[in-house]
Coordinates of C-alpha atoms in Angstrom, one line a residue:
L1 CA 127.0 47.0 142.3
I2 CA 125.4 50.6 143.0
Y3 CA 122.5 49.5 141.0
S4 CA 122.0 46.1 142.5
V5 CA 122.2 47.6 146.2
T6 CA 120.2 50.9 145.3
P7 CA 118.5 50.9 142.0
G8 CA 116.7 53.9 142.8
A9 CA 119.8 55.7 143.3
K10 CA 120.1 59.2 142.0
I11 CA 123.9 59.8 140.5
I12 CA 125.6 62.9 139.8
V13 CA 128.4 63.1 137.1
M14 CA 130.5 66.2 137.2
A15 CA 132.6 65.9 134.1
R16 CA 135.6 67.8 133.4
D17 CA 136.9 68.9 130.4
P18 CA 138.7 65.8 129.2
V19 CA 142.1 67.6 128.3
K20 CA 142.3 69.4 131.5
R21 CA 141.7 66.3 133.3
L22 CA 144.1 64.6 131.7
Y23 CA 147.0 66.5 132.6
S24 CA 145.7 67.4 136.0
D25 CA 145.6 63.7 136.7
Y26 CA 148.8 63.2 135.2
L27 CA 150.4 65.3 137.7
F28 CA 148.0 64.4 140.7
F29 CA 149.0 60.8 140.5
A30 CA 152.6 60.9 140.6
K31 CA 153.7 58.7 143.5
K32 CA 157.1 59.1 144.9
N33 CA 158.9 62.1 143.1
R34 CA 156.5 64.5 141.7
T35 CA 159.4 66.0 139.9
E36 CA 159.6 63.4 137.5
R37 CA 156.3 64.7 135.5
T38 CA 156.4 67.4 133.7
P39 CA 155.0 69.2 130.4
Q40 CA 157.7 67.6 128.3
S41 CA 157.1 64.0 129.9
F42 CA 153.5 64.5 129.7
E43 CA 153.7 65.5 125.9
V44 CA 155.9 62.3 125.2
E45 CA 153.5 59.9 127.0
A46 CA 150.5 61.4 125.6
K47 CA 151.8 61.1 122.1
N48 CA 152.4 57.6 123.0
E49 CA 149.1 57.0 124.5
V50 CA 147.1 58.5 121.7
T51 CA 148.9 56.5 119.2
R52 CA 148.6 53.2 120.8
F53 CA 144.5 54.2 121.7
N54 CA 144.2 54.7 118.0
A55 CA 145.9 51.8 116.9
C56 CA 143.7 49.5 119.5
L57 CA 140.9 51.4 117.7
A58 CA 142.1 49.9 114.1
E59 CA 141.5 46.5 115.4
K60 CA 138.9 46.5 118.2
S61 CA 135.4 48.7 119.4
L62 CA 136.2 51.8 121.6
R63 CA 134.6 50.2 124.5
L64 CA 137.3 47.4 124.3
C65 CA 139.8 49.9 123.9
C66 CA 138.3 51.6 126.8
Y67 CA 139.0 48.8 129.0
D68 CA 142.1 47.5 127.4
R69 CA 144.5 46.4 130.1
N70 CA 147.5 47.8 128.1
N71 CA 146.2 51.3 128.9
S72 CA 148.9 53.6 130.3
P73 CA 148.7 53.9 134.5
R74 CA 150.3 57.3 133.7
V75 CA 148.3 58.8 130.7
R76 CA 144.6 57.7 131.6
L77 CA 143.5 58.7 128.2
N78 CA 140.4 56.6 128.4
I79 CA 138.7 57.9 131.2
G80 CA 138.1 61.3 129.2
I81 CA 136.2 59.4 126.5
Y82 CA 132.8 59.8 128.5
I83 CA 130.8 58.4 125.6
C84 CA 132.2 55.0 126.5
Y85 CA 131.1 54.8 129.7
I86 CA 127.9 57.0 130.3
P87 CA 125.4 54.9 128.1
E88 CA 125.9 51.7 130.2
W89 CA 125.4 54.2 133.4
R90 CA 121.9 55.4 131.2
E91 CA 120.7 52.0 130.7
R92 CA 120.8 51.0 134.5
F93 CA 119.8 54.2 136.1
G94 CA 117.7 55.8 133.2
D95 CA 116.8 59.3 134.3
N96 CA 118.4 59.1 137.7
L97 CA 121.5 60.4 135.8
M98 CA 122.3 64.1 135.9
F99 CA 125.3 65.7 134.5
I100 CA 127.0 68.8 135.2
P101 CA 130.3 70.2 133.3
M102 CA 132.6 71.0 136.2
E103 CA 134.3 74.2 134.4
D104 CA 130.2 75.7 134.6
Y105 CA 129.9 74.5 138.5
A106 CA 133.2 75.9 139.0
S107 CA 132.5 79.3 137.2
D108 CA 128.8 79.6 139.0
P109 CA 127.9 77.0 141.4
V110 CA 124.6 78.5 143.2
P111 CA 122.5 77.9 139.9
H112 CA 123.9 74.6 139.8
L113 CA 123.5 73.7 143.2
M114 CA 119.9 74.8 142.7
E115 CA 119.3 72.1 140.0
V116 CA 120.9 69.4 142.0
Y117 CA 118.3 70.0 144.7
K118 CA 115.6 69.8 142.2
F119 CA 117.1 66.4 140.9
L120 CA 117.5 65.0 144.3
E121 CA 113.7 66.2 144.9
L122 CA 114.8 68.2 148.0
P123 CA 113.4 71.4 149.8
L124 CA 115.1 74.4 147.9
P125 CA 117.6 76.4 150.4
S126 CA 116.7 79.5 151.5
A127 CA 118.1 82.9 150.4
V128 CA 119.9 83.1 153.5
D129 CA 121.6 79.6 153.0
L130 CA 122.3 80.2 149.5
Q131 CA 124.1 83.4 150.1
H132 CA 126.0 81.4 153.0
F133 CA 127.1 78.9 150.8
E134 CA 128.1 81.4 148.2
E135 CA 130.4 83.4 150.4
H136 CA 132.0 80.5 152.6
S137 CA 132.3 77.6 150.3
P138 CA 135.7 76.9 148.8
R139 CA 135.7 77.3 144.9
V140 CA 136.6 74.2 142.8
K141 CA 140.2 74.6 142.3
S142 CA 141.2 72.9 138.8
R143 CA 145.2 72.6 139.9
H144 CA 146.7 72.2 143.1
P145 CA 149.5 74.8 143.8
W146 CA 152.4 71.9 143.5
D147 CA 151.0 71.2 140.2
L148 CA 151.2 74.9 139.0
L149 CA 154.8 74.6 139.8
K150 CA 155.1 72.3 137.0
G151 CA 153.7 74.7 134.7
D152 CA 151.0 74.5 132.2
M153 CA 151.1 71.5 129.3
F154 CA 152.4 72.9 125.9
N155 CA 150.0 74.1 123.8
E156 CA 150.9 71.6 120.8
T157 CA 150.2 68.8 123.7
A158 CA 146.7 70.4 124.3
E159 CA 146.0 70.9 120.6
M160 CA 146.8 67.0 120.0
L161 CA 144.6 66.1 122.6
R162 CA 141.8 68.4 121.7
E163 CA 141.7 66.9 118.4
F164 CA 141.7 63.3 119.8
Y165 CA 138.9 64.0 122.2
G166 CA 137.0 66.1 119.8
K167 CA 135.1 63.3 118.0
Y168 CA 134.2 61.6 121.7
N169 CA 133.2 65.1 123.1
R170 CA 130.9 65.7 119.9
E171 CA 129.1 62.0 120.6
F172 CA 128.9 62.9 124.3
A173 CA 127.3 66.0 124.0
A174 CA 124.8 64.7 121.2
Y175 CA 123.9 61.8 123.4
L176 CA 123.3 63.8 126.4
N177 CA 121.5 66.8 123.7
D178 CA 123.7 69.2 125.6
D179 CA 126.5 71.3 123.8
R180 CA 128.0 72.1 127.2
F181 CA 130.2 69.0 127.0
L182 CA 131.7 70.2 123.6
Y183 CA 133.9 71.9 125.7
N184 CA 135.2 75.3 124.6
Y185 CA 138.5 75.0 123.0
T186 CA 139.7 78.4 122.4
E187 CA 141.3 78.9 125.7
L188 CA 145.3 78.2 125.8
Y189 CA 146.6 75.5 128.6

């Protein structure tokens, strides 16, 4: 739809580490009673969804499994398989796509903001504007305070998910020729 309405649109994709994205998404979309979603329930549901997704891959292509109607609405594992979606976007938009790892932007936003201005072919902001941005802009928060009360996902769950996403992250990083999308899996969750 975007391409048919504005084929010259420039699109900025901020991709988050899929393991962190999955847990955050799981906690965020708890509808009525947020206390029902815990690291324990996430572990069970994530294991089930990885098993279900791998079984799908035994019978179907990655693309079909990413768009499968049987994907869990609670553990949206497929969304973090960026390599499943980005080639189609690139086919439509070509060089009008810019990719930024969310963690990189969160840790040091000004250089990334400058990249965005250049990509959009906008006049670069003044030093005063950049200083104001740096001093007054809210930082990207990876987790809501309410979610922090739930606790971190279990390390075993994170390790299982890092293993699951690893292959797809490597394909995505190779596709973009950008190792930042390998994500640094040395930290604990």
